[in-house]
Amino acid sequence: MSTLHRAKITIIDCTMNDKEIKIAYTEYDSIQQLSSQDRELAEAAIKATSRSYAPYSRFNVGAAIRLDNGEIVSGSNQENAAYPSGLCAERTAMFYASASHPENAMLSIAIAAGQNGVLLDSPATPCGACRQVMAEYQTKSGRPMSILLVGAKKIWKFSKVDDILPFIFDSL
Ligand code: THU
């Protein structure tokens, strides 16, 4: 396990004009290394992959969100014959969480992906649109939303949305 804790974007000031951004995250080798809360959330995301409706891509994604009341809500990708009408697992879960629990902050989201009932070895990373929606709910609640990307052989944890979406667009 790496020792890079407390994910935070660090701007490295190289010269007066040229900057670099450093992103910190934690890597785990297995679900057993996670805290019990994170393990529970990762397992819920894995379970949610089985409820994915993905007859076109056959790529099954599950997402599980921990709310500030301790409750876990989950979602999976839902595809459609008119392709753009489908929705990613992450947004399905977040929109469900917000629609059913509008007053509760989303403190953490776990994401898992599998094919033919087998969890991928490496984590699947969320698309840009899902990252933007995560950013919206993080801003709305004013509390960091951690992100747990769950693979069978590798798990990545980011402590807030900024770490996977630098220079977040925020018009509020
Ligand atoms: N998908 C997700 O559910 N989440 C992601 O972060 C990336 C992609 C879904 C959309 C589509 O149903 C399938 O995976 C293939 O792109």
Tab-separated table of C-alpha atoms and ligand atoms in Angstrom:
chain	number	residue	atom	x	y	z
A	1	MET	CA	0.000	0.000	0.000
A	2	SER	CA	1.343	3.416	-0.861
A	3	THR	CA	1.731	5.979	1.865
A	4	LEU	CA	0.332	8.894	-0.121
A	5	HIS	CA	-2.370	10.063	2.225
A	6	ARG	CA	-4.602	13.092	2.345
A	7	ALA	CA	-5.227	13.649	-1.360
A	8	LYS	CA	-4.904	17.294	-2.243
A	9	ILE	CA	-3.954	19.054	-5.407
A	10	THR	CA	-0.632	20.733	-4.979
A	11	ILE	CA	0.407	23.313	-7.508
A	12	ILE	CA	4.124	23.025	-8.008
A	13	ASP	CA	5.495	26.403	-8.910
A	14	CYS	CA	8.130	25.516	-11.471
A	15	THR	CA	8.881	28.857	-13.020
A	16	MET	CA	7.010	32.138	-13.053
A	17	ASN	CA	4.661	30.910	-15.819
A	18	ASP	CA	4.790	27.129	-15.943
A	19	LYS	CA	2.927	25.221	-13.272
A	20	GLU	CA	2.366	21.567	-12.544
A	21	ILE	CA	-0.358	19.937	-10.519
A	22	LYS	CA	0.340	17.036	-8.216
A	23	ILE	CA	-2.503	14.734	-7.171
A	24	ALA	CA	-2.230	12.506	-4.132
A	25	TYR	CA	-4.286	9.373	-3.611
A	26	THR	CA	-4.044	6.120	-1.731
A	27	GLU	CA	-3.648	2.767	-3.425
A	28	TYR	CA	-4.700	-0.498	-1.820
A	29	ASP	CA	-4.149	-4.035	-3.062
A	30	SER	CA	-7.394	-5.466	-1.815
A	31	ILE	CA	-10.697	-4.641	-0.243
A	32	GLN	CA	-9.474	-6.151	3.029
A	33	GLN	CA	-7.098	-3.222	3.510
A	34	LEU	CA	-9.941	-0.703	3.590
A	35	SER	CA	-11.595	0.645	6.722
A	36	SER	CA	-14.779	-1.244	7.592
A	37	GLN	CA	-16.928	1.657	6.322
A	38	ASP	CA	-15.084	1.835	3.009
A	39	ARG	CA	-15.176	-1.949	2.656
A	40	GLU	CA	-18.927	-1.915	3.145
A	41	LEU	CA	-19.293	0.802	0.502
A	42	ALA	CA	-16.981	-1.019	-1.943
A	43	GLU	CA	-18.989	-4.202	-1.494
A	44	ALA	CA	-22.214	-2.307	-2.158
A	45	ALA	CA	-20.729	-0.921	-5.401
A	46	ILE	CA	-19.648	-4.404	-6.487
A	47	LYS	CA	-23.111	-5.732	-5.707
A	48	ALA	CA	-24.695	-2.911	-7.712
A	49	THR	CA	-22.834	-4.055	-10.863
A	50	SER	CA	-25.193	-7.033	-10.922
A	51	ARG	CA	-28.148	-4.649	-11.312
A	52	SER	CA	-26.611	-2.877	-14.309
A	53	TYR	CA	-28.654	-2.878	-17.510
A	54	ALA	CA	-25.997	-2.875	-20.223
A	55	PRO	CA	-27.109	-5.014	-23.160
A	56	TYR	CA	-25.159	-2.816	-25.614
A	57	SER	CA	-21.753	-2.349	-24.004
A	58	ARG	CA	-21.864	-5.367	-21.697
A	59	PHE	CA	-19.855	-3.201	-19.312
A	60	ASN	CA	-21.480	-3.399	-15.911
A	61	VAL	CA	-20.825	-0.504	-13.557
A	62	GLY	CA	-22.042	-0.118	-9.981
A	63	ALA	CA	-21.848	2.884	-7.669
A	64	ALA	CA	-22.631	3.167	-3.974
A	65	ILE	CA	-22.907	6.398	-2.012
A	66	ARG	CA	-22.638	6.908	1.717
A	67	LEU	CA	-24.874	9.669	2.989
A	68	ASP	CA	-24.199	11.726	6.103
A	69	ASN	CA	-26.880	9.752	7.957
A	70	GLY	CA	-24.853	6.575	7.395
A	71	GLU	CA	-27.235	5.203	4.816
A	72	ILE	CA	-25.907	3.693	1.584
A	73	VAL	CA	-27.719	4.209	-1.715
A	74	SER	CA	-26.592	2.615	-4.933
A	75	GLY	CA	-27.057	2.745	-8.678
A	76	SER	CA	-25.868	1.048	-11.832
A	77	ASN	CA	-25.496	2.028	-15.477
A	78	GLN	CA	-28.744	1.930	-17.424
A	79	GLU	CA	-28.447	1.756	-21.196
A	80	ASN	CA	-30.963	2.444	-23.920
A	81	ALA	CA	-31.397	1.570	-27.593
A	82	ALA	CA	-31.139	5.317	-28.195
A	83	TYR	CA	-27.619	5.343	-26.772
A	84	PRO	CA	-27.383	8.889	-25.329
A	85	SER	CA	-30.549	8.261	-23.317
A	86	GLY	CA	-28.657	5.845	-21.074
A	87	LEU	CA	-26.926	6.922	-17.897
A	88	CYS	CA	-23.728	6.010	-16.041
A	89	ALA	CA	-23.879	4.222	-12.707
A	90	GLU	CA	-22.441	7.182	-10.830
A	91	ARG	CA	-25.046	9.672	-12.027
A	92	THR	CA	-27.857	7.157	-11.571
A	93	ALA	CA	-26.745	6.751	-7.943
A	94	MET	CA	-26.178	10.470	-7.284
A	95	PHE	CA	-29.465	11.577	-8.841
A	96	TYR	CA	-31.275	8.901	-6.890
A	97	ALA	CA	-29.526	9.985	-3.682
A	98	SER	CA	-30.392	13.639	-4.266
A	99	ALA	CA	-33.949	12.922	-5.368
A	100	SER	CA	-34.696	10.681	-2.397
A	101	HIS	CA	-32.532	12.344	0.295
A	102	PRO	CA	-32.162	15.997	-0.780
A	103	GLU	CA	-31.022	17.158	2.657
A	104	ASN	CA	-28.250	14.598	3.120
A	105	ALA	CA	-24.652	15.207	2.042
A	106	MET	CA	-22.987	12.524	-0.062
A	107	LEU	CA	-19.806	11.820	1.867
A	108	SER	CA	-18.342	9.061	-0.247
A	109	ILE	CA	-18.917	7.275	-3.539
A	110	ALA	CA	-17.513	3.859	-4.466
A	111	ILE	CA	-17.410	2.710	-8.076
A	112	ALA	CA	-16.839	-0.789	-9.438
A	113	ALA	CA	-17.028	-2.274	-12.919
A	114	GLY	CA	-17.204	-5.775	-14.256
A	115	GLN	CA	-17.717	-7.814	-17.391
A	116	ASN	CA	-19.471	-11.174	-17.584
A	117	GLY	CA	-19.968	-11.141	-13.832
A	118	VAL	CA	-16.251	-10.681	-13.118
A	119	LEU	CA	-14.950	-7.564	-11.366
A	120	LEU	CA	-12.212	-5.832	-13.380
A	121	ASP	CA	-8.725	-6.109	-11.889
A	122	SER	CA	-8.024	-2.376	-12.174
A	123	PRO	CA	-10.368	0.424	-11.138
A	124	ALA	CA	-12.679	1.986	-13.714
A	125	THR	CA	-12.411	5.757	-13.562
A	126	PRO	CA	-15.528	7.953	-13.820
A	127	CYS	CA	-16.274	9.910	-16.992
A	128	GLY	CA	-16.027	13.686	-17.067
A	129	ALA	CA	-19.773	14.257	-16.857
A	130	CYS	CA	-20.009	12.153	-13.692
A	131	ARG	CA	-17.084	14.037	-12.164
A	132	GLN	CA	-18.869	17.314	-12.834
A	133	VAL	CA	-22.024	16.018	-11.135
A	134	MET	CA	-19.946	14.864	-8.150
A	135	ALA	CA	-18.503	18.383	-7.986
A	136	GLU	CA	-21.986	19.894	-7.935
A	137	TYR	CA	-23.134	17.848	-4.942
A	138	GLN	CA	-19.857	18.385	-3.118
A	139	THR	CA	-20.255	22.146	-3.555
A	140	LYS	CA	-23.917	21.963	-2.544
A	141	SER	CA	-23.166	20.161	0.712
A	142	GLY	CA	-19.957	22.042	1.482
A	143	ARG	CA	-18.392	18.752	2.589
A	144	PRO	CA	-15.747	16.739	0.732
A	145	MET	CA	-16.971	13.701	-1.193
A	146	SER	CA	-14.363	10.939	-1.213
A	147	ILE	CA	-14.081	8.618	-4.188
A	148	LEU	CA	-13.223	4.951	-3.980
A	149	LEU	CA	-12.421	3.271	-7.292
A	150	VAL	CA	-12.653	-0.444	-6.744
A	151	GLY	CA	-10.812	-3.073	-8.774
A	152	ALA	CA	-10.203	-6.684	-7.778
A	153	LYS	CA	-6.437	-6.165	-7.568
A	154	LYS	CA	-6.171	-2.425	-7.102
A	155	ILE	CA	-8.234	0.163	-5.260
A	156	TRP	CA	-7.702	3.907	-5.413
A	157	LYS	CA	-9.031	6.362	-2.871
A	158	PHE	CA	-9.248	10.108	-3.473
A	159	SER	CA	-10.336	12.267	-0.587
A	160	LYS	CA	-12.317	14.826	-2.564
A	161	VAL	CA	-13.689	15.504	-6.049
A	162	ASP	CA	-11.075	18.200	-6.719
A	163	ASP	CA	-8.499	15.410	-6.918
A	164	ILE	CA	-10.104	13.868	-9.993
A	165	LEU	CA	-11.408	17.135	-11.434
A	166	PRO	CA	-8.895	19.939	-11.139
A	167	PHE	CA	-10.103	23.473	-11.877
A	168	ILE	CA	-13.713	22.538	-11.150
A	169	PHE	CA	-16.275	24.684	-12.933
A	170	ASP	CA	-18.438	26.266	-10.294
A	171	SER	CA	-20.866	29.039	-11.075
A	172	LEU	CA	-22.612	29.191	-7.695
B	1	THU	N1	-20.185	3.904	-17.617
B	1	THU	C1	-20.514	4.129	-16.324
B	1	THU	O1	-21.550	3.682	-15.826
B	1	THU	N2	-19.666	4.866	-15.583
B	1	THU	C2	-18.497	5.387	-16.033
B	1	THU	O2	-17.802	6.073	-15.294
B	1	THU	C3	-18.062	5.138	-17.399
B	1	THU	C4	-19.009	4.406	-18.267
B	1	THU	C5	-21.116	3.104	-18.415
B	1	THU	C6	-21.807	3.853	-19.514
B	1	THU	C7	-22.138	2.727	-20.458
B	1	THU	O3	-23.342	2.126	-20.024
B	1	THU	C8	-21.023	1.736	-20.272
B	1	THU	O4	-20.422	2.061	-19.032
B	1	THU	C9	-19.986	1.751	-21.357
B	1	THU	O5	-19.463	3.004	-21.556
